[in-house]
Amino acid sequence: MTILTQDPLGRRLRIAAWSGAVALLALPFVAMQFTREVQWTALDFVVFGAMLLVAGGAFDLLTRMAGGWPYRIGAAIGVFAGFFLIWVNLAVGIIGSEDNPANQLYALVIAIAVGGAIVSHARPKGMARTFALAAAVQLAIGALALAMGWGEGSRIYPRDIIGATLVITTLWLAAAGAFAIAARNGD
């Protein structure tokens, strides 16, 4: 796995990702001009911008290290899974509302993903194992929340926990699968 600086396709992919991040950040501002349903404060924009910067930076770094498409796909899905987990959890919460302290358990999933990437030096085999573990912990937290009745006060309980758990666990598993293919390909 070498850092690819002259890969034109990788360069276009990174430009598209950063352009998408800028468009995502602009979207709430544009929506605020047309509806009162979207009411973001300056802090909302700062937090969302910081999240996009971290996710974009992680994706940019990983795609520079990519040897092939399976690695790039795994990186894209894995970064999106982490971003989506944090975004949903901050915005509305997965277990009940965003104020439910049980939602803090999902920080463990992010810690596993980030820590595993660091410990494995972002090598495909280690990334596959890392994201498989993140999926298992994501699923375990969802199962624990259901077993303990956390979030029962929500009007959409238990669909909120089941839906979010299945979607995000599937993302982690898809990333793990892509990295497993990259490892088999020697990327």
Short mmCIF file of N, CA and C in Angstrom, two decimals:
data_model
loop_
_atom_site.label_atom_id
_atom_site.label_comp_id
_atom_site.label_asym_id
_atom_site.label_seq_id
_atom_site.Cartn_x
_atom_site.Cartn_y
_atom_site.Cartn_z
N MET A 1 0.85 -1.17 0.00
CA MET A 1 0.00 0.00 0.00
C MET A 1 0.90 1.23 0.00
N THR A 2 0.87 1.95 -1.08
CA THR A 2 1.67 3.16 -1.21
C THR A 2 0.76 4.37 -1.38
N ILE A 3 1.30 5.49 -0.97
CA ILE A 3 0.53 6.71 -1.15
C ILE A 3 0.60 7.10 -2.62
N LEU A 4 -0.56 7.23 -3.23
CA LEU A 4 -0.64 7.55 -4.64
C LEU A 4 -0.93 9.03 -4.81
N THR A 5 0.04 9.74 -5.32
CA THR A 5 -0.15 11.18 -5.50
C THR A 5 -0.41 11.53 -6.96
N GLN A 6 -0.05 10.63 -7.88
CA GLN A 6 -0.20 10.93 -9.30
C GLN A 6 -1.37 10.19 -9.94
N ASP A 7 -2.24 9.59 -9.15
CA ASP A 7 -3.38 8.83 -9.66
C ASP A 7 -4.49 9.80 -10.06
N PRO A 8 -4.72 10.01 -11.38
CA PRO A 8 -5.72 10.99 -11.80
C PRO A 8 -7.14 10.61 -11.38
N LEU A 9 -7.47 9.33 -11.40
CA LEU A 9 -8.80 8.91 -10.99
C LEU A 9 -9.01 9.14 -9.50
N GLY A 10 -8.00 8.82 -8.71
CA GLY A 10 -8.08 9.07 -7.27
C GLY A 10 -8.19 10.56 -6.97
N ARG A 11 -7.49 11.36 -7.75
CA ARG A 11 -7.56 12.81 -7.57
C ARG A 11 -8.96 13.33 -7.87
N ARG A 12 -9.57 12.83 -8.94
CA ARG A 12 -10.93 13.25 -9.29
C ARG A 12 -11.92 12.79 -8.21
N LEU A 13 -11.69 11.61 -7.67
CA LEU A 13 -12.56 11.09 -6.62
C LEU A 13 -12.49 11.98 -5.38
N ARG A 14 -11.28 12.40 -5.01
CA ARG A 14 -11.12 13.27 -3.84
C ARG A 14 -11.75 14.64 -4.09
N ILE A 15 -11.59 15.18 -5.30
CA ILE A 15 -12.21 16.47 -5.62
C ILE A 15 -13.73 16.36 -5.54
N ALA A 16 -14.28 15.28 -6.06
CA ALA A 16 -15.73 15.07 -5.99
C ALA A 16 -16.19 14.98 -4.54
N ALA A 17 -15.43 14.28 -3.71
CA ALA A 17 -15.81 14.13 -2.30
C ALA A 17 -15.78 15.48 -1.58
N TRP A 18 -14.74 16.27 -1.79
CA TRP A 18 -14.66 17.58 -1.14
C TRP A 18 -15.75 18.52 -1.67
N SER A 19 -16.05 18.44 -2.96
CA SER A 19 -17.13 19.26 -3.52
C SER A 19 -18.47 18.87 -2.91
N GLY A 20 -18.67 17.57 -2.73
CA GLY A 20 -19.89 17.09 -2.08
C GLY A 20 -20.01 17.58 -0.65
N ALA A 21 -18.88 17.61 0.06
CA ALA A 21 -18.89 18.09 1.45
C ALA A 21 -19.28 19.57 1.51
N VAL A 22 -18.75 20.36 0.59
CA VAL A 22 -19.10 21.79 0.55
C VAL A 22 -20.59 21.95 0.23
N ALA A 23 -21.08 21.16 -0.71
CA ALA A 23 -22.50 21.23 -1.07
C ALA A 23 -23.38 20.83 0.12
N LEU A 24 -22.98 19.81 0.85
CA LEU A 24 -23.75 19.40 2.04
C LEU A 24 -23.79 20.50 3.08
N LEU A 25 -22.67 21.18 3.27
CA LEU A 25 -22.63 22.26 4.25
C LEU A 25 -23.50 23.44 3.80
N ALA A 26 -23.57 23.67 2.50
CA ALA A 26 -24.38 24.78 1.99
C ALA A 26 -25.88 24.47 1.99
N LEU A 27 -26.22 23.20 1.94
CA LEU A 27 -27.62 22.80 1.84
C LEU A 27 -28.52 23.37 2.93
N PRO A 28 -28.16 23.28 4.22
CA PRO A 28 -29.04 23.85 5.25
C PRO A 28 -29.18 25.37 5.11
N PHE A 29 -28.10 26.04 4.71
CA PHE A 29 -28.17 27.49 4.53
C PHE A 29 -29.18 27.84 3.43
N VAL A 30 -29.12 27.12 2.33
CA VAL A 30 -30.06 27.36 1.23
C VAL A 30 -31.48 27.05 1.70
N ALA A 31 -31.65 25.94 2.40
CA ALA A 31 -32.99 25.55 2.89
C ALA A 31 -33.56 26.61 3.83
N MET A 32 -32.71 27.24 4.62
CA MET A 32 -33.17 28.27 5.56
C MET A 32 -33.74 29.48 4.83
N GLN A 33 -33.36 29.67 3.58
CA GLN A 33 -33.87 30.81 2.81
C GLN A 33 -35.30 30.58 2.33
N PHE A 34 -35.73 29.31 2.34
CA PHE A 34 -37.03 28.97 1.76
C PHE A 34 -38.04 28.41 2.75
N THR A 35 -37.60 28.01 3.93
CA THR A 35 -38.52 27.41 4.89
C THR A 35 -38.10 27.71 6.33
N ARG A 36 -39.08 27.73 7.20
CA ARG A 36 -38.80 27.92 8.62
C ARG A 36 -38.56 26.57 9.31
N GLU A 37 -38.73 25.50 8.59
CA GLU A 37 -38.52 24.16 9.14
C GLU A 37 -37.04 23.93 9.48
N VAL A 38 -36.15 24.58 8.76
CA VAL A 38 -34.71 24.44 8.99
C VAL A 38 -34.23 25.69 9.69
N GLN A 39 -33.81 25.56 10.93
CA GLN A 39 -33.34 26.69 11.73
C GLN A 39 -31.99 26.34 12.35
N TRP A 40 -30.93 26.56 11.62
CA TRP A 40 -29.60 26.25 12.12
C TRP A 40 -28.97 27.50 12.72
N THR A 41 -28.21 27.29 13.79
CA THR A 41 -27.44 28.38 14.39
C THR A 41 -26.02 28.32 13.84
N ALA A 42 -25.24 29.33 14.18
CA ALA A 42 -23.83 29.32 13.76
C ALA A 42 -23.12 28.09 14.32
N LEU A 43 -23.46 27.71 15.56
CA LEU A 43 -22.83 26.52 16.16
C LEU A 43 -23.17 25.26 15.36
N ASP A 44 -24.40 25.15 14.89
CA ASP A 44 -24.78 24.00 14.06
C ASP A 44 -23.89 23.90 12.83
N PHE A 45 -23.65 25.04 12.18
CA PHE A 45 -22.81 25.04 10.99
C PHE A 45 -21.36 24.71 11.34
N VAL A 46 -20.87 25.20 12.46
CA VAL A 46 -19.49 24.91 12.88
C VAL A 46 -19.32 23.42 13.16
N VAL A 47 -20.26 22.84 13.91
CA VAL A 47 -20.17 21.41 14.25
C VAL A 47 -20.27 20.56 12.98
N PHE A 48 -21.24 20.87 12.13
CA PHE A 48 -21.41 20.09 10.91
C PHE A 48 -20.19 20.26 10.00
N GLY A 49 -19.67 21.48 9.91
CA GLY A 49 -18.47 21.73 9.12
C GLY A 49 -17.28 20.95 9.64
N ALA A 50 -17.12 20.90 10.97
CA ALA A 50 -16.02 20.13 11.56
C ALA A 50 -16.18 18.64 11.27
N MET A 51 -17.42 18.15 11.35
CA MET A 51 -17.66 16.74 11.03
C MET A 51 -17.30 16.44 9.57
N LEU A 52 -17.70 17.33 8.67
CA LEU A 52 -17.38 17.14 7.26
C LEU A 52 -15.88 17.22 7.02
N LEU A 53 -15.21 18.12 7.73
CA LEU A 53 -13.76 18.25 7.58
C LEU A 53 -13.04 16.98 8.03
N VAL A 54 -13.44 16.43 9.16
CA VAL A 54 -12.82 15.20 9.66
C VAL A 54 -13.11 14.03 8.72
N ALA A 55 -14.38 13.88 8.33
CA ALA A 55 -14.75 12.78 7.43
C ALA A 55 -14.05 12.93 6.08
N GLY A 56 -14.05 14.14 5.55
CA GLY A 56 -13.38 14.39 4.28
C GLY A 56 -11.88 14.14 4.36
N GLY A 57 -11.28 14.58 5.46
CA GLY A 57 -9.85 14.34 5.65
C GLY A 57 -9.51 12.87 5.74
N ALA A 58 -10.34 12.12 6.47
CA ALA A 58 -10.12 10.67 6.59
C ALA A 58 -10.26 10.00 5.23
N PHE A 59 -11.31 10.37 4.50
CA PHE A 59 -11.51 9.79 3.17
C PHE A 59 -10.37 10.16 2.23
N ASP A 60 -9.94 11.41 2.27
CA ASP A 60 -8.85 11.86 1.41
C ASP A 60 -7.57 11.07 1.70
N LEU A 61 -7.25 10.93 2.98
CA LEU A 61 -6.05 10.18 3.37
C LEU A 61 -6.14 8.73 2.92
N LEU A 62 -7.27 8.10 3.18
CA LEU A 62 -7.42 6.69 2.83
C LEU A 62 -7.39 6.47 1.31
N THR A 63 -7.98 7.37 0.54
CA THR A 63 -7.94 7.18 -0.91
C THR A 63 -6.55 7.44 -1.47
N ARG A 64 -5.78 8.26 -0.81
CA ARG A 64 -4.39 8.45 -1.24
C ARG A 64 -3.57 7.18 -0.99
N MET A 65 -3.97 6.41 0.01
CA MET A 65 -3.26 5.18 0.35
C MET A 65 -3.78 3.99 -0.44
N ALA A 66 -4.88 4.16 -1.16
CA ALA A 66 -5.56 3.05 -1.81
C ALA A 66 -4.74 2.47 -2.95
N GLY A 67 -4.74 1.16 -3.02
CA GLY A 67 -4.10 0.49 -4.13
C GLY A 67 -5.10 0.14 -5.22
N GLY A 68 -6.35 -0.02 -4.86
CA GLY A 68 -7.35 -0.42 -5.85
C GLY A 68 -8.74 -0.01 -5.41
N TRP A 69 -9.71 -0.33 -6.26
CA TRP A 69 -11.08 0.08 -5.99
C TRP A 69 -11.70 -0.55 -4.76
N PRO A 70 -11.47 -1.83 -4.46
CA PRO A 70 -12.07 -2.37 -3.23
C PRO A 70 -11.66 -1.58 -1.98
N TYR A 71 -10.40 -1.18 -1.92
CA TYR A 71 -9.94 -0.38 -0.78
C TYR A 71 -10.65 0.96 -0.75
N ARG A 72 -10.75 1.61 -1.90
CA ARG A 72 -11.42 2.92 -1.97
C ARG A 72 -12.89 2.82 -1.59
N ILE A 73 -13.54 1.77 -2.06
CA ILE A 73 -14.95 1.57 -1.73
C ILE A 73 -15.11 1.32 -0.24
N GLY A 74 -14.24 0.48 0.33
CA GLY A 74 -14.27 0.23 1.77
C GLY A 74 -14.06 1.50 2.56
N ALA A 75 -13.12 2.32 2.11
CA ALA A 75 -12.85 3.59 2.79
C ALA A 75 -14.07 4.51 2.72
N ALA A 76 -14.67 4.61 1.55
CA ALA A 76 -15.84 5.48 1.38
C ALA A 76 -16.99 5.03 2.27
N ILE A 77 -17.27 3.74 2.26
CA ILE A 77 -18.38 3.22 3.06
C ILE A 77 -18.08 3.36 4.55
N GLY A 78 -16.86 3.03 4.95
CA GLY A 78 -16.49 3.12 6.37
C GLY A 78 -16.55 4.54 6.90
N VAL A 79 -16.02 5.48 6.14
CA VAL A 79 -16.07 6.89 6.56
C VAL A 79 -17.52 7.36 6.61
N PHE A 80 -18.31 6.98 5.61
CA PHE A 80 -19.73 7.36 5.62
C PHE A 80 -20.45 6.76 6.82
N ALA A 81 -20.17 5.50 7.13
CA ALA A 81 -20.84 4.85 8.27
C ALA A 81 -20.56 5.61 9.56
N GLY A 82 -19.30 5.97 9.78
CA GLY A 82 -18.96 6.72 10.99
C GLY A 82 -19.59 8.10 11.00
N PHE A 83 -19.54 8.79 9.87
CA PHE A 83 -20.14 10.11 9.75
C PHE A 83 -21.65 10.03 10.00
N PHE A 84 -22.30 9.07 9.37
CA PHE A 84 -23.75 8.92 9.49
C PHE A 84 -24.15 8.59 10.93
N LEU A 85 -23.39 7.71 11.57
CA LEU A 85 -23.67 7.35 12.97
C LEU A 85 -23.61 8.58 13.86
N ILE A 86 -22.56 9.37 13.72
CA ILE A 86 -22.41 10.57 14.55
C ILE A 86 -23.51 11.59 14.22
N TRP A 87 -23.76 11.80 12.95
CA TRP A 87 -24.74 12.79 12.51
C TRP A 87 -26.13 12.46 13.04
N VAL A 88 -26.58 11.23 12.84
CA VAL A 88 -27.91 10.83 13.32
C VAL A 88 -27.99 10.92 14.83
N ASN A 89 -26.94 10.47 15.50
CA ASN A 89 -26.94 10.48 16.96
C ASN A 89 -26.99 11.90 17.52
N LEU A 90 -26.27 12.82 16.91
CA LEU A 90 -26.31 14.21 17.37
C LEU A 90 -27.63 14.89 17.02
N ALA A 91 -28.16 14.58 15.85
CA ALA A 91 -29.37 15.27 15.38
C ALA A 91 -30.62 14.81 16.11
N VAL A 92 -30.85 13.51 16.14
CA VAL A 92 -32.11 13.02 16.71
C VAL A 92 -31.93 11.88 17.70
N GLY A 93 -30.74 11.32 17.77
CA GLY A 93 -30.51 10.17 18.65
C GLY A 93 -30.99 8.89 18.00
N ILE A 94 -30.40 7.80 18.39
CA ILE A 94 -30.82 6.49 17.90
C ILE A 94 -31.68 5.81 18.96
N ILE A 95 -31.24 5.92 20.20
CA ILE A 95 -31.99 5.36 21.32
C ILE A 95 -32.79 6.51 21.93
N GLY A 96 -34.07 6.55 21.62
CA GLY A 96 -34.89 7.66 22.09
C GLY A 96 -34.46 8.95 21.42
N SER A 97 -34.37 10.03 22.20
CA SER A 97 -33.97 11.33 21.64
C SER A 97 -32.45 11.49 21.75
N GLU A 98 -31.96 12.58 21.16
CA GLU A 98 -30.52 12.86 21.22
C GLU A 98 -30.03 13.09 22.64
N ASP A 99 -30.93 13.36 23.57
CA ASP A 99 -30.56 13.61 24.97
C ASP A 99 -30.44 12.33 25.80
N ASN A 100 -30.81 11.20 25.25
CA ASN A 100 -30.76 9.94 26.00
C ASN A 100 -29.29 9.55 26.21
N PRO A 101 -28.86 9.39 27.47
CA PRO A 101 -27.45 9.07 27.74
C PRO A 101 -27.01 7.74 27.13
N ALA A 102 -27.93 6.84 26.86
CA ALA A 102 -27.56 5.55 26.26
C ALA A 102 -26.94 5.74 24.87
N ASN A 103 -27.26 6.85 24.20
CA ASN A 103 -26.67 7.13 22.89
C ASN A 103 -25.16 7.30 22.95
N GLN A 104 -24.64 7.61 24.13
CA GLN A 104 -23.20 7.77 24.28
C GLN A 104 -22.45 6.46 24.05
N LEU A 105 -23.14 5.34 24.15
CA LEU A 105 -22.51 4.04 23.88
C LEU A 105 -21.97 3.96 22.46
N TYR A 106 -22.59 4.69 21.55
CA TYR A 106 -22.15 4.63 20.16
C TYR A 106 -20.77 5.25 19.96
N ALA A 107 -20.30 6.01 20.93
CA ALA A 107 -18.92 6.52 20.85
C ALA A 107 -17.93 5.36 20.85
N LEU A 108 -18.31 4.25 21.47
CA LEU A 108 -17.45 3.06 21.47
C LEU A 108 -17.26 2.53 20.05
N VAL A 109 -18.30 2.56 19.25
CA VAL A 109 -18.20 2.09 17.86
C VAL A 109 -17.22 2.97 17.08
N ILE A 110 -17.34 4.28 17.26
CA ILE A 110 -16.43 5.21 16.58
C ILE A 110 -15.00 5.01 17.07
N ALA A 111 -14.82 4.81 18.38
CA ALA A 111 -13.49 4.57 18.93
C ALA A 111 -12.87 3.30 18.34
N ILE A 112 -13.67 2.27 18.18
CA ILE A 112 -13.18 1.03 17.57
C ILE A 112 -12.75 1.28 16.13
N ALA A 113 -13.57 1.99 15.37
CA ALA A 113 -13.25 2.26 13.96
C ALA A 113 -11.97 3.08 13.83
N VAL A 114 -11.87 4.15 14.60
CA VAL A 114 -10.69 5.01 14.51
C VAL A 114 -9.46 4.30 15.08
N GLY A 115 -9.63 3.71 16.26
CA GLY A 115 -8.51 3.01 16.89
C GLY A 115 -8.00 1.85 16.05
N GLY A 116 -8.92 1.09 15.48
CA GLY A 116 -8.52 -0.03 14.63
C GLY A 116 -7.79 0.42 13.39
N ALA A 117 -8.22 1.53 12.80
CA ALA A 117 -7.54 2.06 11.62
C ALA A 117 -6.11 2.48 11.97
N ILE A 118 -5.95 3.08 13.14
CA ILE A 118 -4.62 3.52 13.57
C ILE A 118 -3.74 2.32 13.87
N VAL A 119 -4.25 1.39 14.67
CA VAL A 119 -3.46 0.22 15.08
C VAL A 119 -3.07 -0.64 13.87
N SER A 120 -3.98 -0.76 12.91
CA SER A 120 -3.71 -1.60 11.73
C SER A 120 -2.93 -0.86 10.65
N HIS A 121 -2.60 0.40 10.90
CA HIS A 121 -1.92 1.24 9.92
C HIS A 121 -2.72 1.30 8.62
N ALA A 122 -4.04 1.20 8.75
CA ALA A 122 -4.99 1.27 7.62
C ALA A 122 -4.72 0.21 6.56
N ARG A 123 -4.12 -0.90 6.98
CA ARG A 123 -3.91 -2.01 6.04
C ARG A 123 -5.23 -2.74 5.85
N PRO A 124 -5.48 -3.23 4.64
CA PRO A 124 -6.79 -3.80 4.33
C PRO A 124 -7.26 -4.91 5.29
N LYS A 125 -6.38 -5.84 5.62
CA LYS A 125 -6.79 -6.94 6.50
C LYS A 125 -7.21 -6.42 7.87
N GLY A 126 -6.44 -5.48 8.41
CA GLY A 126 -6.78 -4.88 9.70
C GLY A 126 -8.04 -4.04 9.64
N MET A 127 -8.24 -3.34 8.53
CA MET A 127 -9.45 -2.53 8.36
C MET A 127 -10.68 -3.43 8.26
N ALA A 128 -10.55 -4.58 7.58
CA ALA A 128 -11.67 -5.52 7.49
C ALA A 128 -12.06 -6.01 8.88
N ARG A 129 -11.07 -6.37 9.67
CA ARG A 129 -11.35 -6.83 11.04
C ARG A 129 -11.93 -5.71 11.89
N THR A 130 -11.38 -4.52 11.74
CA THR A 130 -11.86 -3.37 12.50
C THR A 130 -13.33 -3.09 12.23
N PHE A 131 -13.70 -3.04 10.96
CA PHE A 131 -15.08 -2.72 10.63
C PHE A 131 -16.03 -3.87 10.95
N ALA A 132 -15.55 -5.11 10.90
CA ALA A 132 -16.38 -6.24 11.34
C ALA A 132 -16.65 -6.12 12.84
N LEU A 133 -15.64 -5.73 13.61
CA LEU A 133 -15.83 -5.53 15.05
C LEU A 133 -16.76 -4.35 15.31
N ALA A 134 -16.61 -3.27 14.55
CA ALA A 134 -17.52 -2.12 14.69
C ALA A 134 -18.96 -2.55 14.43
N ALA A 135 -19.16 -3.39 13.42
CA ALA A 135 -20.51 -3.89 13.12
C ALA A 135 -21.06 -4.71 14.28
N ALA A 136 -20.22 -5.57 14.84
CA ALA A 136 -20.67 -6.41 15.96
C ALA A 136 -21.05 -5.57 17.17
N VAL A 137 -20.26 -4.55 17.47
CA VAL A 137 -20.55 -3.68 18.61
C VAL A 137 -21.80 -2.84 18.33
N GLN A 138 -21.94 -2.35 17.11
CA GLN A 138 -23.14 -1.59 16.72
C GLN A 138 -24.39 -2.45 16.95
N LEU A 139 -24.33 -3.69 16.50
CA LEU A 139 -25.45 -4.62 16.65
C LEU A 139 -25.71 -4.92 18.13
N ALA A 140 -24.64 -5.11 18.89
CA ALA A 140 -24.79 -5.42 20.32
C ALA A 140 -25.43 -4.27 21.08
N ILE A 141 -25.06 -3.04 20.75
CA ILE A 141 -25.65 -1.87 21.42
C ILE A 141 -27.14 -1.80 21.10
N GLY A 142 -27.50 -2.02 19.84
CA GLY A 142 -28.91 -2.02 19.46
C GLY A 142 -29.69 -3.11 20.19
N ALA A 143 -29.12 -4.31 20.27
CA ALA A 143 -29.78 -5.41 20.96
C ALA A 143 -29.92 -5.12 22.45
N LEU A 144 -28.88 -4.54 23.04
CA LEU A 144 -28.93 -4.18 24.46
C LEU A 144 -30.01 -3.12 24.71
N ALA A 145 -30.08 -2.14 23.83
CA ALA A 145 -31.09 -1.08 23.98
C ALA A 145 -32.50 -1.67 23.93
N LEU A 146 -32.72 -2.61 23.03
CA LEU A 146 -34.04 -3.24 22.94
C LEU A 146 -34.32 -4.11 24.16
N ALA A 147 -33.32 -4.88 24.59
CA ALA A 147 -33.50 -5.77 25.75
C ALA A 147 -33.77 -4.98 27.03
N MET A 148 -33.13 -3.82 27.16
CA MET A 148 -33.28 -3.01 28.36
C MET A 148 -34.47 -2.04 28.26
N GLY A 149 -35.06 -1.94 27.10
CA GLY A 149 -36.20 -1.03 26.92
C GLY A 149 -35.79 0.43 26.85
N TRP A 150 -34.52 0.68 26.52
CA TRP A 150 -34.07 2.07 26.41
C TRP A 150 -34.76 2.73 25.21
N GLY A 151 -35.23 3.91 25.40
CA GLY A 151 -35.88 4.65 24.33
C GLY A 151 -37.35 4.32 24.17
N GLU A 152 -37.94 3.62 25.13
CA GLU A 152 -39.36 3.24 25.03
C GLU A 152 -40.29 4.45 24.93
N GLY A 153 -39.87 5.59 25.42
CA GLY A 153 -40.71 6.78 25.38
C GLY A 153 -40.88 7.36 23.99
N SER A 154 -40.04 6.96 23.07
CA SER A 154 -40.11 7.47 21.70
C SER A 154 -41.37 6.95 21.02
N ARG A 155 -42.02 7.82 20.23
CA ARG A 155 -43.26 7.40 19.57
C ARG A 155 -42.99 6.40 18.45
N ILE A 156 -41.74 6.28 18.01
CA ILE A 156 -41.43 5.31 16.95
C ILE A 156 -40.62 4.12 17.47
N TYR A 157 -40.57 3.96 18.80
CA TYR A 157 -39.88 2.82 19.40
C TYR A 157 -40.63 1.55 19.04
N PRO A 158 -40.02 0.47 18.74
CA PRO A 158 -38.60 0.17 18.62
C PRO A 158 -38.06 0.32 17.20
N ARG A 159 -38.92 0.81 16.27
CA ARG A 159 -38.50 0.91 14.86
C ARG A 159 -37.26 1.77 14.69
N ASP A 160 -37.12 2.81 15.52
CA ASP A 160 -35.96 3.70 15.39
C ASP A 160 -34.67 2.94 15.67
N ILE A 161 -34.66 2.18 16.74
CA ILE A 161 -33.45 1.43 17.11
C ILE A 161 -33.18 0.32 16.11
N ILE A 162 -34.21 -0.43 15.76
CA ILE A 162 -34.03 -1.54 14.82
C ILE A 162 -33.56 -1.03 13.46
N GLY A 163 -34.22 -0.01 12.94
CA GLY A 163 -33.86 0.53 11.63
C GLY A 163 -32.44 1.07 11.58
N ALA A 164 -32.11 1.93 12.54
CA ALA A 164 -30.77 2.53 12.56
C ALA A 164 -29.70 1.46 12.76
N THR A 165 -29.98 0.50 13.64
CA THR A 165 -29.01 -0.56 13.90
C THR A 165 -28.76 -1.39 12.64
N LEU A 166 -29.82 -1.76 11.95
CA LEU A 166 -29.65 -2.57 10.74
C LEU A 166 -28.94 -1.81 9.63
N VAL A 167 -29.30 -0.56 9.43
CA VAL A 167 -28.68 0.23 8.36
C VAL A 167 -27.20 0.45 8.64
N ILE A 168 -26.87 0.90 9.84
CA ILE A 168 -25.47 1.23 10.14
C ILE A 168 -24.62 -0.03 10.26
N THR A 169 -25.17 -1.10 10.83
CA THR A 169 -24.44 -2.36 10.89
C THR A 169 -24.14 -2.86 9.48
N THR A 170 -25.10 -2.74 8.59
CA THR A 170 -24.90 -3.15 7.20
C THR A 170 -23.79 -2.34 6.54
N LEU A 171 -23.74 -1.04 6.83
CA LEU A 171 -22.66 -0.21 6.28
C LEU A 171 -21.30 -0.67 6.78
N TRP A 172 -21.19 -0.93 8.10
CA TRP A 172 -19.92 -1.41 8.65
C TRP A 172 -19.52 -2.73 7.99
N LEU A 173 -20.49 -3.64 7.82
CA LEU A 173 -20.19 -4.94 7.20
C LEU A 173 -19.80 -4.80 5.74
N ALA A 174 -20.44 -3.88 5.02
CA ALA A 174 -20.07 -3.64 3.62
C ALA A 174 -18.64 -3.12 3.53
N ALA A 175 -18.28 -2.21 4.42
CA ALA A 175 -16.90 -1.70 4.44
C ALA A 175 -15.93 -2.83 4.76
N ALA A 176 -16.27 -3.66 5.74
CA ALA A 176 -15.41 -4.80 6.09
C ALA A 176 -15.24 -5.73 4.90
N GLY A 177 -16.33 -5.99 4.19
CA GLY A 177 -16.26 -6.87 3.02
C GLY A 177 -15.38 -6.30 1.92
N ALA A 178 -15.50 -5.01 1.67
CA ALA A 178 -14.66 -4.37 0.64
C ALA A 178 -13.19 -4.44 1.03
N PHE A 179 -12.89 -4.19 2.31
CA PHE A 179 -11.50 -4.28 2.75
C PHE A 179 -10.98 -5.72 2.71
N ALA A 180 -11.85 -6.70 2.98
CA ALA A 180 -11.45 -8.11 2.88
C ALA A 180 -11.07 -8.45 1.43
N ILE A 181 -11.84 -7.93 0.49
CA ILE A 181 -11.52 -8.14 -0.93
C ILE A 181 -10.19 -7.47 -1.26
N ALA A 182 -10.00 -6.25 -0.75
CA ALA A 182 -8.74 -5.54 -0.99
C ALA A 182 -7.56 -6.33 -0.42
N ALA A 183 -7.75 -6.94 0.75
CA ALA A 183 -6.68 -7.74 1.36
C ALA A 183 -6.37 -8.96 0.50
N ARG A 184 -7.41 -9.62 -0.01
CA ARG A 184 -7.19 -10.79 -0.88
C ARG A 184 -6.49 -10.39 -2.19
N ASN A 185 -6.78 -9.18 -2.67
CA ASN A 185 -6.16 -8.69 -3.90
C ASN A 185 -4.75 -8.17 -3.69
N GLY A 186 -4.33 -8.08 -2.43
CA GLY A 186 -3.00 -7.57 -2.13
C GLY A 186 -2.88 -6.06 -2.21
N ASP A 187 -3.99 -5.34 -2.11
CA ASP A 187 -3.97 -3.86 -2.15
C ASP A 187 -3.32 -3.29 -0.92
#
